[in-house]
Every structure is written in structure tokens, then in C-alpha cells.
GROMACS .gro file of C-alpha atoms in nm:
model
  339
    1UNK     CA    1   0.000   0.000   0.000
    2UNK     CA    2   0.287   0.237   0.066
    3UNK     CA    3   0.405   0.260  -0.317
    4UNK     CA    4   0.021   0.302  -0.385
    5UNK     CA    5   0.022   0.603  -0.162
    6UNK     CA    6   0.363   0.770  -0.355
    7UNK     CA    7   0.234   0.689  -0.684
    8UNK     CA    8  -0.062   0.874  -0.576
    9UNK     CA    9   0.115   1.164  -0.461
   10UNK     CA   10   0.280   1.214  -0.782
   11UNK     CA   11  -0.048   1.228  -0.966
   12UNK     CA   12  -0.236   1.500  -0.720
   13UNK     CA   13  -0.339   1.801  -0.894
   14UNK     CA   14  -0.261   2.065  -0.674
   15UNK     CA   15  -0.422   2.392  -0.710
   16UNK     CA   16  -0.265   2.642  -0.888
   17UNK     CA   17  -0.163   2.860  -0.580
   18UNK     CA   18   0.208   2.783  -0.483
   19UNK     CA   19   0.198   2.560  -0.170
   20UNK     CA   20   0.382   2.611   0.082
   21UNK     CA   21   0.451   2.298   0.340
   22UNK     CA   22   0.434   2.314   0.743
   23UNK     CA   23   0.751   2.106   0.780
   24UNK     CA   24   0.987   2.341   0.514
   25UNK     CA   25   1.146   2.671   0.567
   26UNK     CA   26   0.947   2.985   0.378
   27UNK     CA   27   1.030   3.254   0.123
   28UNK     CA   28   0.986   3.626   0.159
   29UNK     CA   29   0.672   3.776   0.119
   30UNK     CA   30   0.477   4.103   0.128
   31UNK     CA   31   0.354   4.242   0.455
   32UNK     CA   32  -0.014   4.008   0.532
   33UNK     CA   33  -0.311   4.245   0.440
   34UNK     CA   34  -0.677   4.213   0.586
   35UNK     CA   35  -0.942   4.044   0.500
   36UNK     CA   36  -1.185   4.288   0.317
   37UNK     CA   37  -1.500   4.260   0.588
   38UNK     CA   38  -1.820   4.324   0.485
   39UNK     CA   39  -2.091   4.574   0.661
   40UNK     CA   40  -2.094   4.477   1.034
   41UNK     CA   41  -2.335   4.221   1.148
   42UNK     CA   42  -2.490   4.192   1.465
   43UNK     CA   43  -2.262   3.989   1.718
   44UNK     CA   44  -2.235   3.676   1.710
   45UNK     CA   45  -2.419   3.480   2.024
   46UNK     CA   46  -2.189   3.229   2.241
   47UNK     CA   47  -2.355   2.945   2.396
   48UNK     CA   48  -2.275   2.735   2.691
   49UNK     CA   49  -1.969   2.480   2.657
   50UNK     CA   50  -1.814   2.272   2.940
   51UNK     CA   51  -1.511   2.391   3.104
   52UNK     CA   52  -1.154   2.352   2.861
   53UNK     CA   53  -0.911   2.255   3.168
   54UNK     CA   54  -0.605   2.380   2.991
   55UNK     CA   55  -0.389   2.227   3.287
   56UNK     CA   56  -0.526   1.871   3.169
   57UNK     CA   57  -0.392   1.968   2.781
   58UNK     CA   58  -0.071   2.064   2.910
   59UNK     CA   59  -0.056   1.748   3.084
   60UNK     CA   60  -0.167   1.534   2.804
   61UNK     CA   61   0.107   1.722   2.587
   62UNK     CA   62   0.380   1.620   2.878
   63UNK     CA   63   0.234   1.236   2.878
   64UNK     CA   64   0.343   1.193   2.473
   65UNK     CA   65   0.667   1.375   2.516
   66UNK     CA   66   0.736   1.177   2.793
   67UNK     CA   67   0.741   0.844   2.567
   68UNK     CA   68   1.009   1.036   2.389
   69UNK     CA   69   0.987   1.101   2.009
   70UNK     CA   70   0.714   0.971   1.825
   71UNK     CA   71   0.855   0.867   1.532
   72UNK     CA   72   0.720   0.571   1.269
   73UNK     CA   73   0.897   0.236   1.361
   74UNK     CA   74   1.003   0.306   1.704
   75UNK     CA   75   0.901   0.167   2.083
   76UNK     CA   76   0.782   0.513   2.177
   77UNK     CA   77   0.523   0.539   1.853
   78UNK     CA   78   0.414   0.227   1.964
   79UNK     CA   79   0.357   0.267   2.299
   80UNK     CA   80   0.195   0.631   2.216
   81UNK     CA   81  -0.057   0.444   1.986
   82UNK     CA   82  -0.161   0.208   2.251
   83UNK     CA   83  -0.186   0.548   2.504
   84UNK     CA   84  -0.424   0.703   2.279
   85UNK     CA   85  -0.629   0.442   2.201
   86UNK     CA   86  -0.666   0.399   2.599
   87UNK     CA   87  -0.735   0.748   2.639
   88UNK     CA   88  -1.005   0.755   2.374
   89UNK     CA   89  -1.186   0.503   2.496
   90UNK     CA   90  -1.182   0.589   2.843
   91UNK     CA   91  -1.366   0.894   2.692
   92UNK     CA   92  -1.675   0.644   2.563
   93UNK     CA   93  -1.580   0.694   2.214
   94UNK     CA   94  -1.591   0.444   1.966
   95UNK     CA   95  -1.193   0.346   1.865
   96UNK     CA   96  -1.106   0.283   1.484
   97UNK     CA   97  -0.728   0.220   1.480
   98UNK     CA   98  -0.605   0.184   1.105
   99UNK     CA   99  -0.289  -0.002   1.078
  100UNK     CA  100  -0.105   0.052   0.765
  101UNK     CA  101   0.220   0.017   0.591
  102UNK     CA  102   0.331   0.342   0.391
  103UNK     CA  103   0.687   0.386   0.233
  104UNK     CA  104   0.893   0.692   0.279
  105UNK     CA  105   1.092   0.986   0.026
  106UNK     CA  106   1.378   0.754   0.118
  107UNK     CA  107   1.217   0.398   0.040
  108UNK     CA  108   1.212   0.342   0.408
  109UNK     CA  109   0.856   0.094   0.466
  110UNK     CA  110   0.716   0.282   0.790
  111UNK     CA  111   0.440   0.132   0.969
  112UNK     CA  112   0.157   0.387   1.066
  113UNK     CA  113  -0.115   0.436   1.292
  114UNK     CA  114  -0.437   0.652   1.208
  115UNK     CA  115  -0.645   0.644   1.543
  116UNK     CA  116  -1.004   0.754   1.527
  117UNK     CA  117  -1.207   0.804   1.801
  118UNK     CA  118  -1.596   0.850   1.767
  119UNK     CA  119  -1.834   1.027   1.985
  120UNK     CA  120  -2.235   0.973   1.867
  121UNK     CA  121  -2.115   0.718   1.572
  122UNK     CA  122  -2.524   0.699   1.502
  123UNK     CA  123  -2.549   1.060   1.450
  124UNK     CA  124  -2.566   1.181   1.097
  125UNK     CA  125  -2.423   1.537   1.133
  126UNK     CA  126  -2.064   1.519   1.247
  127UNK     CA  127  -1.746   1.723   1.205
  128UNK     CA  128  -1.375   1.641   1.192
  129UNK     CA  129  -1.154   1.684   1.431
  130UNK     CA  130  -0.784   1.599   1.336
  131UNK     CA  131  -0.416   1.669   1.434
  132UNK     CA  132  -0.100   1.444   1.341
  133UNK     CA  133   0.073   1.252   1.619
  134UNK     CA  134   0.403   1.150   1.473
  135UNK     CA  135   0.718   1.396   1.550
  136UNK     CA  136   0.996   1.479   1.253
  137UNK     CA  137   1.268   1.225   1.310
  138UNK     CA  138   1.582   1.490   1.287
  139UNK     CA  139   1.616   1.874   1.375
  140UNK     CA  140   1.703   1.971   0.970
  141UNK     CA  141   1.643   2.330   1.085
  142UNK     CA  142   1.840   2.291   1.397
  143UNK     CA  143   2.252   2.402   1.421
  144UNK     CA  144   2.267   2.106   1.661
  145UNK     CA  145   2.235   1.730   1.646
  146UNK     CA  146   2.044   1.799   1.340
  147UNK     CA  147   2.018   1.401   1.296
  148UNK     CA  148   1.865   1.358   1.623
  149UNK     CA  149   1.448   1.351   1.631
  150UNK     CA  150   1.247   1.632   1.838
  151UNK     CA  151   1.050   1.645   2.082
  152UNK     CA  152   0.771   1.804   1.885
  153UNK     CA  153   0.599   1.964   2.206
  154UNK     CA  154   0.399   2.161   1.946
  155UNK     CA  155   0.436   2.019   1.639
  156UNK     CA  156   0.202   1.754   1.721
  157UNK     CA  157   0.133   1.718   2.052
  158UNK     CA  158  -0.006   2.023   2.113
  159UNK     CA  159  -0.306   1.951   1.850
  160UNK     CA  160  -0.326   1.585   2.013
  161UNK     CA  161  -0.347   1.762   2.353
  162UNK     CA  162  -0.626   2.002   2.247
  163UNK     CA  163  -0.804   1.737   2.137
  164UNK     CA  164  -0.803   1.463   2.380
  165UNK     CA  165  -0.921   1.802   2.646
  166UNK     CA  166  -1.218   1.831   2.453
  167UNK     CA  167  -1.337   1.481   2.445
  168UNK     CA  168  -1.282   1.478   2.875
  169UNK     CA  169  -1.483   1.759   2.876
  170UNK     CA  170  -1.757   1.701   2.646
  171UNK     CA  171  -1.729   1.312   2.814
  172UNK     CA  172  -1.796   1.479   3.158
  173UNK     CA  173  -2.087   1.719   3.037
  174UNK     CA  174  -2.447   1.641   3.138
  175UNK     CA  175  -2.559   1.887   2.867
  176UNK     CA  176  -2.464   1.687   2.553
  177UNK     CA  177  -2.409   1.823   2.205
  178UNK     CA  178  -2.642   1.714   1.915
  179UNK     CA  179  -2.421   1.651   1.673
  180UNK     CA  180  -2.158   1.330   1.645
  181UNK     CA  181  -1.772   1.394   1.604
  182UNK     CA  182  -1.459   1.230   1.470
  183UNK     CA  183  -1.129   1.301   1.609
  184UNK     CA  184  -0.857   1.166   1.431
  185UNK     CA  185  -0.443   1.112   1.496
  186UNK     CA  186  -0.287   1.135   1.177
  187UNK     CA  187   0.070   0.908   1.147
  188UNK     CA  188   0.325   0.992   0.928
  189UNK     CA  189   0.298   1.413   0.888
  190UNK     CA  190   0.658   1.435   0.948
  191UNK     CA  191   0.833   1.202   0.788
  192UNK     CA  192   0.885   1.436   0.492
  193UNK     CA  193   1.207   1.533   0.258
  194UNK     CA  194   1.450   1.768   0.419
  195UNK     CA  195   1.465   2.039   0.170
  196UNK     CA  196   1.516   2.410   0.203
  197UNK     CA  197   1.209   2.523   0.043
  198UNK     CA  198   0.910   2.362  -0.068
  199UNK     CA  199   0.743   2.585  -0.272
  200UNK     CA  200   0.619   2.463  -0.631
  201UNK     CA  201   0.795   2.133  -0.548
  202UNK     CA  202   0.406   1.943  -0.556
  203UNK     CA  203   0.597   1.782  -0.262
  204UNK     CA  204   0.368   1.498  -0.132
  205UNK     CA  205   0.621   1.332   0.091
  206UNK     CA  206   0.479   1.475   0.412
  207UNK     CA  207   0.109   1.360   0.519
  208UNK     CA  208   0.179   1.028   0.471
  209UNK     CA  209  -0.095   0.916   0.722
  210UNK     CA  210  -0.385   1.127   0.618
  211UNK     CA  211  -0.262   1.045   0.249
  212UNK     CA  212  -0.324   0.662   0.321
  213UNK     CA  213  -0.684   0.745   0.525
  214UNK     CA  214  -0.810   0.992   0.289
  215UNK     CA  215  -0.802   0.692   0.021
  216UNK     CA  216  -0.890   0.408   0.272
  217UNK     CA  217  -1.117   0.593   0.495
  218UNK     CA  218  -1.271   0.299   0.722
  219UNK     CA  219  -1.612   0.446   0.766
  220UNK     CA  220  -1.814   0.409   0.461
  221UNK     CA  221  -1.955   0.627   0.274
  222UNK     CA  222  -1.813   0.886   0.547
  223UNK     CA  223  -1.978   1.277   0.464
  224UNK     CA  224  -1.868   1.473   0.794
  225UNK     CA  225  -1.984   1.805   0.756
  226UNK     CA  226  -1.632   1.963   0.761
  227UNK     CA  227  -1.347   1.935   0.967
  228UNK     CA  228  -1.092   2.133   1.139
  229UNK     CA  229  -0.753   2.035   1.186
  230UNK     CA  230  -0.493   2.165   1.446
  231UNK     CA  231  -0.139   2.192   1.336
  232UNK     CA  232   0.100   2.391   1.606
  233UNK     CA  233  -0.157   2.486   1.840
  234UNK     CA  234   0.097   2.606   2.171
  235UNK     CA  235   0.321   2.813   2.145
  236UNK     CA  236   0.312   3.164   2.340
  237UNK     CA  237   0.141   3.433   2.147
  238UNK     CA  238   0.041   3.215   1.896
  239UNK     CA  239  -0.060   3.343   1.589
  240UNK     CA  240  -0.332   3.185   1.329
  241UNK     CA  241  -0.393   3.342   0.999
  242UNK     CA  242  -0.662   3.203   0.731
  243UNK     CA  243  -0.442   2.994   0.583
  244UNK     CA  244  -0.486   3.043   0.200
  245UNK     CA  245  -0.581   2.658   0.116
  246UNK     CA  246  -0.880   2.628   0.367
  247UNK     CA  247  -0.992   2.967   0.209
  248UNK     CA  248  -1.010   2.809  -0.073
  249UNK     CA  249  -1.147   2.488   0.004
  250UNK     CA  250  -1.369   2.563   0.277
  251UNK     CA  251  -1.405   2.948   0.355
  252UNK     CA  252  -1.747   2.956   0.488
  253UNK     CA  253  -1.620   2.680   0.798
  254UNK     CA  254  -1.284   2.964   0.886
  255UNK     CA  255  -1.463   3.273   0.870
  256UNK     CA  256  -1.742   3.085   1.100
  257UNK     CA  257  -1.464   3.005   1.314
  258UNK     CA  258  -1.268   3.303   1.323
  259UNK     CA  259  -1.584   3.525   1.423
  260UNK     CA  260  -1.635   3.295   1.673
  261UNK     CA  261  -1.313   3.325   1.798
  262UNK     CA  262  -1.315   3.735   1.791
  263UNK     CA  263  -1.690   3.717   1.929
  264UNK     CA  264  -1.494   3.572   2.202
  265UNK     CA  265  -1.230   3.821   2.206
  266UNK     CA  266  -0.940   3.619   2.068
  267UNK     CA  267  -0.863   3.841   1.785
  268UNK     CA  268  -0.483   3.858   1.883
  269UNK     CA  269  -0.458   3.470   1.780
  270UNK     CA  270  -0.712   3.463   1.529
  271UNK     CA  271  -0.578   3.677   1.293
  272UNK     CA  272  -0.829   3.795   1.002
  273UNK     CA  273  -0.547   3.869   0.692
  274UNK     CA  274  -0.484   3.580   0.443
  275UNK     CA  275  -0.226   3.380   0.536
  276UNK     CA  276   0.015   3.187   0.304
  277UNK     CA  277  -0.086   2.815   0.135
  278UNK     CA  278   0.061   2.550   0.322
  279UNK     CA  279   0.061   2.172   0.263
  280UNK     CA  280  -0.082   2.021   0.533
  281UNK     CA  281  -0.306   1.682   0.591
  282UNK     CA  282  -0.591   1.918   0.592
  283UNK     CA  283  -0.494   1.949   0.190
  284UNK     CA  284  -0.541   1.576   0.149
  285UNK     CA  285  -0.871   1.558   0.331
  286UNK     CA  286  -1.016   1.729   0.102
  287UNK     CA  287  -0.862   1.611  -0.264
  288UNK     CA  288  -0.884   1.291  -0.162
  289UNK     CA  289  -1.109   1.226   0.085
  290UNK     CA  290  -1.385   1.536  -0.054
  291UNK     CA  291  -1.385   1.629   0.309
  292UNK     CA  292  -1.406   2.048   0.308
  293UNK     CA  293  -1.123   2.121   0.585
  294UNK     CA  294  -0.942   2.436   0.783
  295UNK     CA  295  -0.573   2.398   0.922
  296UNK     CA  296  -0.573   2.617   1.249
  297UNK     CA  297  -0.146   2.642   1.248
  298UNK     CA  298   0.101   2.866   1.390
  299UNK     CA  299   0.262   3.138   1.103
  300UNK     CA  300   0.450   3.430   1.200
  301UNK     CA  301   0.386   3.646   0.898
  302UNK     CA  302   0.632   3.894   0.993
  303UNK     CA  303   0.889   3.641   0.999
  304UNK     CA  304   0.771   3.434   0.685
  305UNK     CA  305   0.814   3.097   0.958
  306UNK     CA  306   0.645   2.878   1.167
  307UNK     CA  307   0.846   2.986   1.446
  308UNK     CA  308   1.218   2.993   1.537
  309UNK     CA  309   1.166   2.683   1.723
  310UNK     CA  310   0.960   2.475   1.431
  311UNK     CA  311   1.168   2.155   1.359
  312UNK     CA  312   1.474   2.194   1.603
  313UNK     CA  313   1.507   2.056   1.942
  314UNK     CA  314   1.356   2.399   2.118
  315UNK     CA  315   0.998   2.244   2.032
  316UNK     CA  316   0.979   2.141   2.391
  317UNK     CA  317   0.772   2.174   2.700
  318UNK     CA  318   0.944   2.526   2.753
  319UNK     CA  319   0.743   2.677   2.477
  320UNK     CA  320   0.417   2.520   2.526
  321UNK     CA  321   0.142   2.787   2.670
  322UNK     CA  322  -0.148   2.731   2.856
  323UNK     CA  323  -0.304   3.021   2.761
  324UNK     CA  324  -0.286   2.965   2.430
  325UNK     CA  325  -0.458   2.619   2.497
  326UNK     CA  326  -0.704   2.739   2.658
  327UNK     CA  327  -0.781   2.989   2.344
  328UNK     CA  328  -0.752   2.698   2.118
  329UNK     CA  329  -0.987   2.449   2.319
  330UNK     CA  330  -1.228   2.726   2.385
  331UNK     CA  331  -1.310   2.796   2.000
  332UNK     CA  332  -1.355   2.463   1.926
  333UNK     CA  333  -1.596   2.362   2.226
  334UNK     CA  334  -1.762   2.716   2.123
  335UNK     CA  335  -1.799   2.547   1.741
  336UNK     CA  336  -1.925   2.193   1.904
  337UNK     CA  337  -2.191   2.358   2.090
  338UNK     CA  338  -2.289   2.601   1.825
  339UNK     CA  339  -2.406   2.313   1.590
   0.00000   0.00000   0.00000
């Protein structure tokens, strides 16, 4: 299945925007500009959520860095997998693990696991709910030990934190939503060619995971609504711009989202300028799998980067914020409970 998966990335036709991909350093551009806005509206109105315990994200953040990298073919992915499929259940969801066998830009057979976890599998209306799992297996962007794999505090975990927060509290709530959700860990984001830019490449070495599920999905004939995926969801003073592909793909779910997130006076994360295209698993969600997704991911603009710290061994615990957790798990309960 793993040469099915490459030959299929070579025959994706991207859009014709330049992509740009969350694991590759990032030209110069012009300054972001805003979002033309149309005539105000009147305010958006929040409804009642359960309580986000950003402590408990943190802590589920610590738990995966704690098995040590997460990287395809080693004890700590496995252990990881069996640690979120524990975790998921112990939530009442319904547990898919897909088991697969992908090969890597290097030939390199990796085994993979997608984990799924299901809350209301009856229910017809659902949304997505995604973040990778897996952490790069060398610092490329690092001065240091640059063949050594990271942490990946945010570049991964953080999105797996967020997530496994919201099913606890949503698990705990005695006011339950009416719709069904699908959170899913996708394998295999990371295991991408090193190269020092990836714009126009068509690179589809990264997403290997979602790649694989959006062609093998195990639910059938699965029509979620939309989804949302979290990509780099931790840092301090995060900052999330509309990144260019879901704007293209599915611009009615991000603006939904970010006024949401500005109703609820976020707008210093939720930033409303365009930011650039990035190749993410959110990409492959929706050319293969027809699933309409957003990537809510950490961009410095300013700096053209996903952060000084993105794919080096500073993605640790040190730059992980609770605050911005909390911001992160709050807009997404707010979108739950809104449906």
C-alpha cells in the first residue's frame, strides 16, 4: 500500500496557488493584508460549553513527550498508539485504529497508525476533528544534532493535547451536544524530505498518514460536515492566519470560526489577513477524501516561519502555553456547541 500512496502523490493536482509545506522553511513575502469585511453584522451569540481545563492539555502534551519522540517504527510510537487508544476510549468513544504500511521519500517501509475516536457514531451530522501525532525524526532546521528527532511539544502534541481536552470535557458534560464527532491522529505528517524550500515542489512526501486514510477511509460512505484540523496549536502568542488553502477549500467553515473566535475576544490569535498556502493533511482531506477542511497552524507572517523553534530541538515543553490552549480548546468547544 505504501508505493500506492507515492504513486498517488505524484499524480495529485494541486491547485494552482504555490503551496507552501508546514515542515519546510518559507520565502519572503509582502507584509499580510486584511481580509476585506463586509458591513458589520450583529454579534455573534456564544452558547454554553463545558469547562476547557487547559492544565489537563498541558498534561496530556507532557504524557506523549514523555514516551520520547514519536517517530514511525520506534518503541515510543508504539507505545503512544496504545496510550491514545486507551485514552479515547476511556472517553466512551468508539476506537477505529487503522494499521497501515506506507513507504517513505527515502524507500524506508514505515508502519503507521491513524487512530479515530468517535463520539455519537449513530449521529448523521458530524465534524472532523484531526491533528498528526508523529514527530519529525531529525532537527534539519536545527545548528545542533540535526540528525537527532524532536520532541515536537507543538508540532504535534499540542493539537493531540487540544483534542483529547475536549473529548474529557464534552465526556464529563451532562448537557450533551447534538451533533456526532470524529477526532482523528494522523501518522506519518513528518516524515517528509528535508529540503530548504518547498514551494512549487508538488511535494507529497509529508502527510503520509492522512494520504493513506483519505483513500482508505474505514467508515463508509463517510460525509462529515467539515473538519478542522490543528497543526502547532501552543506556542506563546500564537498566531493563526486564514491559511490560504482552507480559504479556498472551505471558507465559509474559517470565517465561521474566526468570528467565533473574535466574538470571544481572541482576535490577537485569530488573525483575520490571508495567510500563506501550506501543505498540510488538511490538503489531502479534502482532494482525496472530498472532506471540506481548515488547518488552524502557527505562522508568524512577519517572519515568513512557523516559528524559530519549528523543527529543532527547542519544540519542547518550555514553549508550550497554557493560555494559548485554553484559546484553542475554547473555539472549538464554542464550534461543538454552536451546531
Amino acid at each position: 500500500m505504501g508505493s500506492a500512496v507515492r504513486r498517488l502523490g505524484q499524480i495529485i493536482a494541486f491547485s494552482a496557488i504555490v503551496l507552501l509545506s508546514s515542515c519546510g522553511d518559507e520565502p519572503k513575502k509582502s507584509a499580510p493584508v486584511e481580509t476585506p469585511r463586509p458591513a458589520p453584522q450583529p454579534k455573534m451569540q456564544l452558547v454554553e460549553t463545558p469547562r476547557f481545563d487547559s492544565n489537563s492539555a498541558y498534561n496530556y502534551i507532557q504524557k506523549q513527550v514523555d514516551f520520547g519522540p514519536r517517530v514511525p517504527n520506534t518503541d515510543a510510537q508504539k507505545a503512544c498508539a496504545k496510550w491514545l487508544e486507551s485514552e479515547l476510549k476511556s472517553f466512551g468513544l468508539e476506537v477505529i485504529t487503522q494499521k497501515a504500511k506506507v513507504t517513505a521519500y527515502n524507500n524506508k517501509e514505515l508502519d503507521i497508525y491513524n487512530i479515530m475516536g468517535r463520539y455519537k457514531p449513530e449521529a448523521e451530522k458530524r465534524i472532523l476533528l484531526c491533528a498528526h501525532w508523529d514527530t519529525r525524526p531529525y532537527a534539519d532546521r536545527d545548528t545542533e544534532n540535526r540528525n537527532k528527532p524532536i520532541d515536537g511539544a507543538n508540532d504535534g502534541a499540542s493539537g493531540v493535547g487540544v483534542l483529547l481536552e475536549l473529548a474529557r470535557a464534552v465526556a464529563s458534560d451532562s448537557n450533551k451536544p447534538n451533533i456526532g464527532f470524529d477526532i482523528v491522529f494522523f501518522d506519518a505528517e513528518d516524515y517528509g524530505q528535508p529540503q530548504s524550500s518547498m514551494v512549487g515542489s508538488g511535494d507529497n512526501t509529508y502527510c503520509l498518514g492522512s494520504q493513506y486514510w483519505s483513500t482508505n477511509i474505514p467508515i463508509e460512505a463517510y460525509k462529515p460536515a467539515y473538519g478542522i484540523l490543528l497543526d502547532m496549536v501552543g506556542a506563546a502568542n500564537a498566531t493563526f492566519p486564514k491559511e490560504q488553502v482552507s480559504m479556498e477549500y472551505a471558507p465559509e467553515v474559517m470565517n465561521k470560526v474566526w468570528d467565533l473566535a473574535h466574538t470571544m475576544g481572541h482576535k490577537n490569535y485569530f488573525k483575520m489577513y490571508i495567510g500563506n498556502p501550506i501543505t498540510d493533511d488538511h490538503l489531502y482531506l479534502y482532494q482525496l477524501g472530498s472532506i471540506p477542511t481548515i488547518d488552524i497552524i502557527h505562522y508568524e507572517m512577519t517572519r515568513h516561519d512557523f516559528g524559530s523553534f519549528h523543527h529543532t530541538h527547542a519544540d519542547n515543553m518550555d514553549i508550550i502555553s497554557k493560555k494559548t490552549l485554553q484559546v484553542v480548546g475554547d473555539v472549538l468547544l464554542q464550534v461543538i456547541y454552536q451546531e
